[in-house]
Amino acid sequence: MTNAFQTSIEVRFGDCDPAGIVYYPTLYHYCHVAFEEAWGGALGVRYADLCQRDRIGFPTVHVETDFRHPARYGDALDFTVWVSRVGATSVVFEFAASAGRIEVLRSSHTKVCTDLDTLTKRAIPDAIRARLEALDGTR
């Protein structure tokens, strides 16, 4: 995936359940961490700045996930992030995570562009749309 963003997240002791594997809601947190890092690393604006300065957010409204293998304390999860669809007000971010050669998850998150002052959906601004479209992992 030539235009996809990649980052690594290390599994911490407190991220694991009593069985010694990463508790599945923590994997969603990791997806969000990778999402925020993709904004700064590939989309040219820190997500915190987008939220705090520009008052635009992209909350998740739909998720589809396949959990393929457990992750454990000490694993370095390599995340690949890309955009599969950009609509008028929504965008679909895709996540793939692996621990070495073992695929841990694939997850698709539909996010809606939101005015953070009114908490209503809004059109994706053209400058942001162009950046999102450039994060297309199929190119």
mmCIF file of N, CA and C in Angstrom:
data_model
loop_
_atom_site.group_PDB
_atom_site.id
_atom_site.type_symbol
_atom_site.label_atom_id
_atom_site.label_comp_id
_atom_site.label_asym_id
_atom_site.label_seq_id
_atom_site.Cartn_x
_atom_site.Cartn_y
_atom_site.Cartn_z
ATOM 1 N N MET A 1 0.853 -1.176 0.000
ATOM 2 C CA MET A 1 0.000 0.000 0.000
ATOM 3 C C MET A 1 0.891 1.229 0.000
ATOM 4 N N THR A 2 1.046 1.792 -1.122
ATOM 5 C CA THR A 2 2.010 2.872 -1.270
ATOM 6 C C THR A 2 1.640 4.128 -0.509
ATOM 7 N N ASN A 3 0.381 4.468 -0.412
ATOM 8 C CA ASN A 3 -0.010 5.710 0.248
ATOM 9 C C ASN A 3 -0.528 5.488 1.660
ATOM 10 N N ALA A 4 -0.384 4.304 2.188
ATOM 11 C CA ALA A 4 -0.839 4.028 3.543
ATOM 12 C C ALA A 4 0.180 4.562 4.548
ATOM 13 N N PHE A 5 -0.301 4.826 5.761
ATOM 14 C CA PHE A 5 0.543 5.297 6.861
ATOM 15 C C PHE A 5 0.858 4.104 7.752
ATOM 16 N N GLN A 6 2.076 4.069 8.271
ATOM 17 C CA GLN A 6 2.462 2.979 9.158
ATOM 18 C C GLN A 6 3.026 3.516 10.456
ATOM 19 N N THR A 7 2.670 2.838 11.552
ATOM 20 C CA THR A 7 3.177 3.187 12.868
ATOM 21 C C THR A 7 3.232 1.925 13.714
ATOM 22 N N SER A 8 3.949 1.976 14.806
ATOM 23 C CA SER A 8 4.077 0.833 15.699
ATOM 24 C C SER A 8 3.645 1.235 17.100
ATOM 25 N N ILE A 9 2.935 0.341 17.767
ATOM 26 C CA ILE A 9 2.459 0.578 19.126
ATOM 27 C C ILE A 9 2.862 -0.623 19.973
ATOM 28 N N GLU A 10 3.576 -0.356 21.068
ATOM 29 C CA GLU A 10 4.017 -1.445 21.939
ATOM 30 C C GLU A 10 2.934 -1.756 22.974
ATOM 31 N N VAL A 11 2.643 -3.041 23.140
ATOM 32 C CA VAL A 11 1.664 -3.485 24.123
ATOM 33 C C VAL A 11 2.268 -3.339 25.517
ATOM 34 N N ARG A 12 1.555 -2.647 26.381
ATOM 35 C CA ARG A 12 1.983 -2.416 27.760
ATOM 36 C C ARG A 12 1.307 -3.417 28.709
ATOM 37 N N PHE A 13 1.911 -3.609 29.854
ATOM 38 C CA PHE A 13 1.415 -4.551 30.856
ATOM 39 C C PHE A 13 -0.060 -4.285 31.191
ATOM 40 N N GLY A 14 -0.400 -3.005 31.415
ATOM 41 C CA GLY A 14 -1.756 -2.649 31.815
ATOM 42 C C GLY A 14 -2.793 -2.794 30.719
ATOM 43 N N ASP A 15 -2.373 -3.106 29.496
ATOM 44 C CA ASP A 15 -3.307 -3.276 28.373
ATOM 45 C C ASP A 15 -3.846 -4.697 28.270
ATOM 46 N N CYS A 16 -3.354 -5.587 29.146
ATOM 47 C CA CYS A 16 -3.702 -6.997 29.043
ATOM 48 C C CYS A 16 -4.730 -7.400 30.101
ATOM 49 N N ASP A 17 -5.518 -8.415 29.748
ATOM 50 C CA ASP A 17 -6.513 -8.939 30.680
ATOM 51 C C ASP A 17 -5.878 -10.058 31.523
ATOM 52 N N PRO A 18 -6.630 -10.654 32.452
ATOM 53 C CA PRO A 18 -6.052 -11.701 33.292
ATOM 54 C C PRO A 18 -5.535 -12.915 32.516
ATOM 55 N N ALA A 19 -5.980 -13.098 31.284
ATOM 56 C CA ALA A 19 -5.490 -14.213 30.464
ATOM 57 C C ALA A 19 -4.136 -13.894 29.829
ATOM 58 N N GLY A 20 -3.671 -12.645 30.000
ATOM 59 C CA GLY A 20 -2.370 -12.261 29.466
ATOM 60 C C GLY A 20 -2.390 -11.798 28.026
ATOM 61 N N ILE A 21 -3.584 -11.518 27.506
ATOM 62 C CA ILE A 21 -3.685 -11.008 26.136
ATOM 63 C C ILE A 21 -4.301 -9.608 26.161
ATOM 64 N N VAL A 22 -4.098 -8.877 25.089
ATOM 65 C CA VAL A 22 -4.637 -7.517 25.021
ATOM 66 C C VAL A 22 -6.162 -7.588 25.044
ATOM 67 N N TYR A 23 -6.746 -6.864 25.979
ATOM 68 C CA TYR A 23 -8.199 -6.773 26.104
ATOM 69 C C TYR A 23 -8.735 -6.100 24.847
ATOM 70 N N TYR A 24 -9.747 -6.678 24.200
ATOM 71 C CA TYR A 24 -10.153 -6.217 22.874
ATOM 72 C C TYR A 24 -10.529 -4.735 22.798
ATOM 73 N N PRO A 25 -11.145 -4.114 23.827
ATOM 74 C CA PRO A 25 -11.391 -2.669 23.694
ATOM 75 C C PRO A 25 -10.087 -1.865 23.582
ATOM 76 N N THR A 26 -9.005 -2.395 24.145
ATOM 77 C CA THR A 26 -7.714 -1.720 24.034
ATOM 78 C C THR A 26 -7.258 -1.697 22.585
ATOM 79 N N LEU A 27 -7.596 -2.733 21.824
ATOM 80 C CA LEU A 27 -7.237 -2.742 20.398
ATOM 81 C C LEU A 27 -7.942 -1.615 19.655
ATOM 82 N N TYR A 28 -9.162 -1.280 20.062
ATOM 83 C CA TYR A 28 -9.841 -0.119 19.462
ATOM 84 C C TYR A 28 -9.130 1.177 19.850
ATOM 85 N N HIS A 29 -8.651 1.240 21.091
ATOM 86 C CA HIS A 29 -7.866 2.408 21.502
ATOM 87 C C HIS A 29 -6.614 2.518 20.632
ATOM 88 N N TYR A 30 -5.945 1.398 20.385
ATOM 89 C CA TYR A 30 -4.757 1.406 19.526
ATOM 90 C C TYR A 30 -5.111 1.905 18.126
ATOM 91 N N CYS A 31 -6.260 1.498 17.598
ATOM 92 C CA CYS A 31 -6.683 2.000 16.283
ATOM 93 C C CYS A 31 -6.812 3.519 16.327
ATOM 94 N N HIS A 32 -7.372 4.037 17.413
ATOM 95 C CA HIS A 32 -7.519 5.488 17.502
ATOM 96 C C HIS A 32 -6.154 6.171 17.622
ATOM 97 N N VAL A 33 -5.238 5.574 18.351
ATOM 98 C CA VAL A 33 -3.886 6.129 18.442
ATOM 99 C C VAL A 33 -3.265 6.176 17.045
ATOM 100 N N ALA A 34 -3.385 5.090 16.286
ATOM 101 C CA ALA A 34 -2.845 5.049 14.923
ATOM 102 C C ALA A 34 -3.539 6.081 14.042
ATOM 103 N N PHE A 35 -4.847 6.266 14.227
ATOM 104 C CA PHE A 35 -5.616 7.280 13.501
ATOM 105 C C PHE A 35 -5.050 8.673 13.773
ATOM 106 N N GLU A 36 -4.825 9.003 15.055
ATOM 107 C CA GLU A 36 -4.277 10.316 15.400
ATOM 108 C C GLU A 36 -2.872 10.495 14.837
ATOM 109 N N GLU A 37 -2.059 9.463 14.905
ATOM 110 C CA GLU A 37 -0.708 9.556 14.366
ATOM 111 C C GLU A 37 -0.724 9.731 12.852
ATOM 112 N N ALA A 38 -1.690 9.128 12.184
ATOM 113 C CA ALA A 38 -1.807 9.284 10.725
ATOM 114 C C ALA A 38 -2.102 10.733 10.356
ATOM 115 N N TRP A 39 -2.884 11.432 11.169
ATOM 116 C CA TRP A 39 -3.165 12.844 10.882
ATOM 117 C C TRP A 39 -1.874 13.644 10.856
ATOM 118 N N GLY A 40 -1.059 13.517 11.882
ATOM 119 C CA GLY A 40 0.181 14.280 11.933
ATOM 120 C C GLY A 40 1.227 13.768 10.966
ATOM 121 N N GLY A 41 1.301 12.452 10.803
ATOM 122 C CA GLY A 41 2.351 11.862 9.997
ATOM 123 C C GLY A 41 2.080 11.810 8.512
ATOM 124 N N ALA A 42 0.816 11.731 8.114
ATOM 125 C CA ALA A 42 0.496 11.588 6.691
ATOM 126 C C ALA A 42 -0.448 12.663 6.175
ATOM 127 N N LEU A 43 -1.263 13.216 7.046
ATOM 128 C CA LEU A 43 -2.288 14.162 6.595
ATOM 129 C C LEU A 43 -1.900 15.615 6.829
ATOM 130 N N GLY A 44 -0.763 15.849 7.468
ATOM 131 C CA GLY A 44 -0.211 17.189 7.556
ATOM 132 C C GLY A 44 -0.788 18.106 8.614
ATOM 133 N N VAL A 45 -1.612 17.585 9.497
ATOM 134 C CA VAL A 45 -2.142 18.396 10.590
ATOM 135 C C VAL A 45 -2.335 17.479 11.803
ATOM 136 N N ARG A 46 -1.909 17.931 12.958
ATOM 137 C CA ARG A 46 -2.133 17.145 14.171
ATOM 138 C C ARG A 46 -3.630 17.075 14.448
ATOM 139 N N TYR A 47 -4.099 15.885 14.823
ATOM 140 C CA TYR A 47 -5.527 15.734 15.103
ATOM 141 C C TYR A 47 -5.950 16.640 16.256
ATOM 142 N N ALA A 48 -5.075 16.817 17.252
ATOM 143 C CA ALA A 48 -5.384 17.716 18.372
ATOM 144 C C ALA A 48 -5.614 19.135 17.872
ATOM 145 N N ASP A 49 -4.820 19.588 16.910
ATOM 146 C CA ASP A 49 -5.012 20.929 16.344
ATOM 147 C C ASP A 49 -6.322 21.014 15.573
ATOM 148 N N LEU A 50 -6.634 19.985 14.838
ATOM 149 C CA LEU A 50 -7.888 19.961 14.093
ATOM 150 C C LEU A 50 -9.076 20.101 15.058
ATOM 151 N N CYS A 51 -9.000 19.369 16.166
ATOM 152 C CA CYS A 51 -10.090 19.414 17.151
ATOM 153 C C CYS A 51 -10.111 20.728 17.926
ATOM 154 N N GLN A 52 -8.977 21.131 18.464
ATOM 155 C CA GLN A 52 -8.944 22.276 19.369
ATOM 156 C C GLN A 52 -8.946 23.617 18.646
ATOM 157 N N ARG A 53 -8.179 23.731 17.587
ATOM 158 C CA ARG A 53 -8.060 25.005 16.871
ATOM 159 C C ARG A 53 -9.173 25.172 15.841
ATOM 160 N N ASP A 54 -9.377 24.127 15.022
ATOM 161 C CA ASP A 54 -10.336 24.216 13.923
ATOM 162 C C ASP A 54 -11.743 23.782 14.318
ATOM 163 N N ARG A 55 -11.850 23.136 15.474
ATOM 164 C CA ARG A 55 -13.151 22.684 16.013
ATOM 165 C C ARG A 55 -13.845 21.694 15.084
ATOM 166 N N ILE A 56 -13.023 20.841 14.450
ATOM 167 C CA ILE A 56 -13.523 19.771 13.587
ATOM 168 C C ILE A 56 -13.034 18.449 14.160
ATOM 169 N N GLY A 57 -13.937 17.485 14.258
ATOM 170 C CA GLY A 57 -13.576 16.148 14.722
ATOM 171 C C GLY A 57 -14.116 15.097 13.779
ATOM 172 N N PHE A 58 -13.644 13.885 13.950
ATOM 173 C CA PHE A 58 -14.092 12.759 13.137
ATOM 174 C C PHE A 58 -14.418 11.579 14.050
ATOM 175 N N PRO A 59 -15.528 11.666 14.810
ATOM 176 C CA PRO A 59 -15.883 10.551 15.683
ATOM 177 C C PRO A 59 -16.309 9.327 14.871
ATOM 178 N N THR A 60 -16.066 8.177 15.455
ATOM 179 C CA THR A 60 -16.432 6.913 14.828
ATOM 180 C C THR A 60 -17.913 6.643 15.046
ATOM 181 N N VAL A 61 -18.604 6.281 13.955
ATOM 182 C CA VAL A 61 -20.031 5.978 14.048
ATOM 183 C C VAL A 61 -20.345 4.525 13.694
ATOM 184 N N HIS A 62 -19.367 3.841 13.080
ATOM 185 C CA HIS A 62 -19.579 2.427 12.721
ATOM 186 C C HIS A 62 -18.222 1.734 12.661
ATOM 187 N N VAL A 63 -18.179 0.505 13.187
ATOM 188 C CA VAL A 63 -16.947 -0.280 13.187
ATOM 189 C C VAL A 63 -17.244 -1.708 12.749
ATOM 190 N N GLU A 64 -16.376 -2.252 11.928
ATOM 191 C CA GLU A 64 -16.386 -3.680 11.603
ATOM 192 C C GLU A 64 -14.976 -4.185 11.811
ATOM 193 N N THR A 65 -14.831 -5.245 12.616
ATOM 194 C CA THR A 65 -13.502 -5.735 12.970
ATOM 195 C C THR A 65 -13.446 -7.245 12.923
ATOM 196 N N ASP A 66 -12.337 -7.752 12.418
ATOM 197 C CA ASP A 66 -12.001 -9.164 12.530
ATOM 198 C C ASP A 66 -10.779 -9.246 13.433
ATOM 199 N N PHE A 67 -10.953 -9.898 14.579
ATOM 200 C CA PHE A 67 -9.836 -10.155 15.479
ATOM 201 C C PHE A 67 -9.261 -11.498 15.060
ATOM 202 N N ARG A 68 -8.027 -11.505 14.576
ATOM 203 C CA ARG A 68 -7.480 -12.707 13.947
ATOM 204 C C ARG A 68 -6.523 -13.488 14.836
ATOM 205 N N HIS A 69 -5.863 -12.800 15.757
ATOM 206 C CA HIS A 69 -4.902 -13.480 16.628
ATOM 207 C C HIS A 69 -4.696 -12.626 17.869
ATOM 208 N N PRO A 70 -4.546 -13.246 19.038
ATOM 209 C CA PRO A 70 -4.323 -12.433 20.237
ATOM 210 C C PRO A 70 -2.970 -11.731 20.205
ATOM 211 N N ALA A 71 -2.935 -10.570 20.795
ATOM 212 C CA ALA A 71 -1.688 -9.841 21.008
ATOM 213 C C ALA A 71 -1.362 -9.946 22.494
ATOM 214 N N ARG A 72 -0.066 -9.941 22.798
ATOM 215 C CA ARG A 72 0.373 -10.152 24.174
ATOM 216 C C ARG A 72 1.296 -9.045 24.642
ATOM 217 N N TYR A 73 1.462 -8.975 25.949
ATOM 218 C CA TYR A 73 2.364 -8.010 26.569
ATOM 219 C C TYR A 73 3.734 -8.077 25.905
ATOM 220 N N GLY A 74 4.262 -6.913 25.535
ATOM 221 C CA GLY A 74 5.577 -6.833 24.919
ATOM 222 C C GLY A 74 5.565 -6.868 23.403
ATOM 223 N N ASP A 75 4.437 -7.283 22.795
ATOM 224 C CA ASP A 75 4.364 -7.278 21.327
ATOM 225 C C ASP A 75 4.473 -5.852 20.806
ATOM 226 N N ALA A 76 5.122 -5.698 19.680
ATOM 227 C CA ALA A 76 5.098 -4.435 18.938
ATOM 228 C C ALA A 76 4.088 -4.635 17.813
ATOM 229 N N LEU A 77 2.989 -3.922 17.884
ATOM 230 C CA LEU A 77 1.951 -4.046 16.862
ATOM 231 C C LEU A 77 2.215 -3.029 15.766
ATOM 232 N N ASP A 78 2.414 -3.529 14.579
ATOM 233 C CA ASP A 78 2.636 -2.675 13.420
ATOM 234 C C ASP A 78 1.292 -2.400 12.768
ATOM 235 N N PHE A 79 0.904 -1.124 12.794
ATOM 236 C CA PHE A 79 -0.373 -0.705 12.227
ATOM 237 C C PHE A 79 -0.160 -0.080 10.856
ATOM 238 N N THR A 80 -1.025 -0.445 9.930
ATOM 239 C CA THR A 80 -1.114 0.213 8.634
ATOM 240 C C THR A 80 -2.481 0.876 8.591
ATOM 241 N N VAL A 81 -2.501 2.151 8.206
ATOM 242 C CA VAL A 81 -3.730 2.945 8.186
ATOM 243 C C VAL A 81 -3.907 3.518 6.782
ATOM 244 N N TRP A 82 -5.111 3.392 6.250
ATOM 245 C CA TRP A 82 -5.414 4.001 4.963
ATOM 246 C C TRP A 82 -6.889 4.361 4.908
ATOM 247 N N VAL A 83 -7.255 5.140 3.910
ATOM 248 C CA VAL A 83 -8.640 5.574 3.703
ATOM 249 C C VAL A 83 -9.195 4.817 2.510
ATOM 250 N N SER A 84 -10.359 4.196 2.694
ATOM 251 C CA SER A 84 -10.963 3.442 1.590
ATOM 252 C C SER A 84 -12.098 4.192 0.904
ATOM 253 N N ARG A 85 -12.665 5.190 1.600
ATOM 254 C CA ARG A 85 -13.760 5.940 0.988
ATOM 255 C C ARG A 85 -13.866 7.304 1.641
ATOM 256 N N VAL A 86 -14.098 8.327 0.814
ATOM 257 C CA VAL A 86 -14.367 9.676 1.310
ATOM 258 C C VAL A 86 -15.693 10.118 0.712
ATOM 259 N N GLY A 87 -16.653 10.413 1.583
ATOM 260 C CA GLY A 87 -17.952 10.894 1.136
ATOM 261 C C GLY A 87 -18.078 12.387 1.380
ATOM 262 N N ALA A 88 -19.292 12.886 1.329
ATOM 263 C CA ALA A 88 -19.526 14.315 1.548
ATOM 264 C C ALA A 88 -19.257 14.709 2.998
ATOM 265 N N THR A 89 -19.689 13.859 3.938
ATOM 266 C CA THR A 89 -19.522 14.163 5.359
ATOM 267 C C THR A 89 -18.819 13.055 6.129
ATOM 268 N N SER A 90 -18.509 11.947 5.478
ATOM 269 C CA SER A 90 -17.905 10.831 6.199
ATOM 270 C C SER A 90 -16.698 10.288 5.451
ATOM 271 N N VAL A 91 -15.906 9.532 6.196
ATOM 272 C CA VAL A 91 -14.696 8.917 5.655
ATOM 273 C C VAL A 91 -14.540 7.557 6.329
ATOM 274 N N VAL A 92 -14.028 6.584 5.580
ATOM 275 C CA VAL A 92 -13.784 5.259 6.135
ATOM 276 C C VAL A 92 -12.277 5.041 6.243
ATOM 277 N N PHE A 93 -11.827 4.882 7.477
ATOM 278 C CA PHE A 93 -10.435 4.558 7.754
ATOM 279 C C PHE A 93 -10.321 3.055 7.940
ATOM 280 N N GLU A 94 -9.287 2.477 7.346
ATOM 281 C CA GLU A 94 -9.005 1.047 7.471
ATOM 282 C C GLU A 94 -7.750 0.871 8.307
ATOM 283 N N PHE A 95 -7.751 -0.185 9.121
ATOM 284 C CA PHE A 95 -6.617 -0.491 9.991
ATOM 285 C C PHE A 95 -6.271 -1.971 9.845
ATOM 286 N N ALA A 96 -4.994 -2.235 9.721
ATOM 287 C CA ALA A 96 -4.485 -3.608 9.783
ATOM 288 C C ALA A 96 -3.344 -3.582 10.791
ATOM 289 N N ALA A 97 -3.340 -4.569 11.684
ATOM 290 C CA ALA A 97 -2.288 -4.630 12.699
ATOM 291 C C ALA A 97 -1.701 -6.031 12.718
ATOM 292 N N SER A 98 -0.395 -6.082 12.877
ATOM 293 C CA SER A 98 0.274 -7.375 12.963
ATOM 294 C C SER A 98 1.359 -7.315 14.038
ATOM 295 N N ALA A 99 1.654 -8.478 14.566
ATOM 296 C CA ALA A 99 2.774 -8.655 15.500
ATOM 297 C C ALA A 99 3.773 -9.527 14.758
ATOM 298 N N GLY A 100 4.796 -8.899 14.207
ATOM 299 C CA GLY A 100 5.692 -9.636 13.326
ATOM 300 C C GLY A 100 4.943 -10.033 12.075
ATOM 301 N N ARG A 101 4.944 -11.313 11.770
ATOM 302 C CA ARG A 101 4.238 -11.808 10.569
ATOM 303 C C ARG A 101 2.831 -12.295 10.863
ATOM 304 N N ILE A 102 2.403 -12.143 12.112
ATOM 305 C CA ILE A 102 1.082 -12.641 12.511
ATOM 306 C C ILE A 102 0.078 -11.495 12.493
ATOM 307 N N GLU A 103 -0.955 -11.632 11.682
ATOM 308 C CA GLU A 103 -1.983 -10.596 11.620
ATOM 309 C C GLU A 103 -2.849 -10.663 12.873
ATOM 310 N N VAL A 104 -2.999 -9.521 13.535
ATOM 311 C CA VAL A 104 -3.766 -9.440 14.776
ATOM 312 C C VAL A 104 -5.198 -8.999 14.502
ATOM 313 N N LEU A 105 -5.358 -7.980 13.669
ATOM 314 C CA LEU A 105 -6.714 -7.503 13.382
ATOM 315 C C LEU A 105 -6.767 -6.767 12.055
ATOM 316 N N ARG A 106 -7.990 -6.682 11.557
ATOM 317 C CA ARG A 106 -8.359 -5.788 10.463
ATOM 318 C C ARG A 106 -9.628 -5.105 10.926
ATOM 319 N N SER A 107 -9.667 -3.780 10.766
ATOM 320 C CA SER A 107 -10.800 -3.029 11.278
ATOM 321 C C SER A 107 -11.123 -1.869 10.351
ATOM 322 N N SER A 108 -12.407 -1.645 10.139
ATOM 323 C CA SER A 108 -12.886 -0.572 9.279
ATOM 324 C C SER A 108 -13.745 0.361 10.129
ATOM 325 N N HIS A 109 -13.385 1.666 10.148
ATOM 326 C CA HIS A 109 -14.072 2.643 10.996
ATOM 327 C C HIS A 109 -14.658 3.757 10.136
ATOM 328 N N THR A 110 -15.967 3.864 10.145
ATOM 329 C CA THR A 110 -16.625 4.982 9.477
ATOM 330 C C THR A 110 -16.668 6.136 10.460
ATOM 331 N N LYS A 111 -16.166 7.287 10.009
ATOM 332 C CA LYS A 111 -16.084 8.476 10.854
ATOM 333 C C LYS A 111 -16.812 9.615 10.163
ATOM 334 N N VAL A 112 -17.504 10.425 10.945
ATOM 335 C CA VAL A 112 -18.279 11.531 10.399
ATOM 336 C C VAL A 112 -17.627 12.853 10.780
ATOM 337 N N CYS A 113 -17.440 13.706 9.794
ATOM 338 C CA CYS A 113 -16.895 15.041 10.034
ATOM 339 C C CYS A 113 -17.901 15.817 10.875
ATOM 340 N N THR A 114 -17.434 16.319 12.011
ATOM 341 C CA THR A 114 -18.332 16.922 12.996
ATOM 342 C C THR A 114 -17.848 18.305 13.418
ATOM 343 N N ASP A 115 -18.778 19.244 13.473
ATOM 344 C CA ASP A 115 -18.521 20.564 14.047
ATOM 345 C C ASP A 115 -18.526 20.365 15.557
ATOM 346 N N LEU A 116 -17.401 20.563 16.209
ATOM 347 C CA LEU A 116 -17.294 20.266 17.632
ATOM 348 C C LEU A 116 -17.980 21.283 18.533
ATOM 349 N N ASP A 117 -18.390 22.418 17.979
ATOM 350 C CA ASP A 117 -19.139 23.384 18.779
ATOM 351 C C ASP A 117 -20.627 23.042 18.829
ATOM 352 N N THR A 118 -21.153 22.534 17.723
ATOM 353 C CA THR A 118 -22.580 22.207 17.666
ATOM 354 C C THR A 118 -22.855 20.712 17.744
ATOM 355 N N LEU A 119 -21.790 19.911 17.626
ATOM 356 C CA LEU A 119 -21.896 18.450 17.597
ATOM 357 C C LEU A 119 -22.841 17.964 16.506
ATOM 358 N N THR A 120 -22.748 18.617 15.361
ATOM 359 C CA THR A 120 -23.528 18.210 14.189
ATOM 360 C C THR A 120 -22.568 17.882 13.051
ATOM 361 N N LYS A 121 -23.039 17.004 12.151
ATOM 362 C CA LYS A 121 -22.171 16.668 11.025
ATOM 363 C C LYS A 121 -22.058 17.864 10.098
ATOM 364 N N ARG A 122 -20.960 17.889 9.369
ATOM 365 C CA ARG A 122 -20.710 18.978 8.437
ATOM 366 C C ARG A 122 -19.972 18.407 7.238
ATOM 367 N N ALA A 123 -19.933 19.155 6.165
ATOM 368 C CA ALA A 123 -19.183 18.740 4.991
ATOM 369 C C ALA A 123 -17.692 18.715 5.324
ATOM 370 N N ILE A 124 -16.993 17.751 4.751
ATOM 371 C CA ILE A 124 -15.542 17.700 4.925
ATOM 372 C C ILE A 124 -14.946 18.856 4.135
ATOM 373 N N PRO A 125 -14.178 19.737 4.787
ATOM 374 C CA PRO A 125 -13.556 20.853 4.061
ATOM 375 C C PRO A 125 -12.662 20.347 2.924
ATOM 376 N N ASP A 126 -12.633 21.085 1.821
ATOM 377 C CA ASP A 126 -11.895 20.668 0.628
ATOM 378 C C ASP A 126 -10.435 20.356 0.911
ATOM 379 N N ALA A 127 -9.762 21.168 1.704
ATOM 380 C CA ALA A 127 -8.343 20.935 1.989
ATOM 381 C C ALA A 127 -8.145 19.621 2.733
ATOM 382 N N ILE A 128 -9.056 19.298 3.648
ATOM 383 C CA ILE A 128 -8.972 18.040 4.383
ATOM 384 C C ILE A 128 -9.343 16.882 3.462
ATOM 385 N N ARG A 129 -10.348 17.069 2.623
ATOM 386 C CA ARG A 129 -10.771 16.034 1.672
ATOM 387 C C ARG A 129 -9.594 15.611 0.799
ATOM 388 N N ALA A 130 -8.850 16.570 0.276
ATOM 389 C CA ALA A 130 -7.719 16.255 -0.598
ATOM 390 C C ALA A 130 -6.681 15.415 0.152
ATOM 391 N N ARG A 131 -6.436 15.731 1.410
ATOM 392 C CA ARG A 131 -5.469 14.969 2.202
ATOM 393 C C ARG A 131 -5.975 13.559 2.460
ATOM 394 N N LEU A 132 -7.268 13.440 2.786
ATOM 395 C CA LEU A 132 -7.841 12.118 3.024
ATOM 396 C C LEU A 132 -7.787 11.258 1.771
ATOM 397 N N GLU A 133 -8.122 11.858 0.630
ATOM 398 C CA GLU A 133 -8.084 11.115 -0.628
ATOM 399 C C GLU A 133 -6.674 10.654 -0.971
ATOM 400 N N ALA A 134 -5.672 11.408 -0.545
ATOM 401 C CA ALA A 134 -4.281 11.035 -0.804
ATOM 402 C C ALA A 134 -3.823 9.856 0.063
ATOM 403 N N LEU A 135 -4.551 9.548 1.132
ATOM 404 C CA LEU A 135 -4.206 8.429 2.001
ATOM 405 C C LEU A 135 -4.884 7.146 1.531
ATOM 406 N N ASP A 136 -5.190 7.073 0.276
ATOM 407 C CA ASP A 136 -5.813 5.907 -0.343
ATOM 408 C C ASP A 136 -4.760 4.808 -0.473
ATOM 409 N N GLY A 137 -4.958 3.720 0.219
ATOM 410 C CA GLY A 137 -3.989 2.639 0.213
ATOM 411 C C GLY A 137 -3.944 1.830 -1.056
ATOM 412 N N THR A 138 -4.809 2.098 -2.021
ATOM 413 C CA THR A 138 -4.824 1.295 -3.247
ATOM 414 C C THR A 138 -3.927 1.863 -4.325
ATOM 415 N N ARG A 139 -3.384 3.064 -4.119
ATOM 416 C CA ARG A 139 -2.544 3.677 -5.164
ATOM 417 C C ARG A 139 -1.139 3.171 -5.090
#
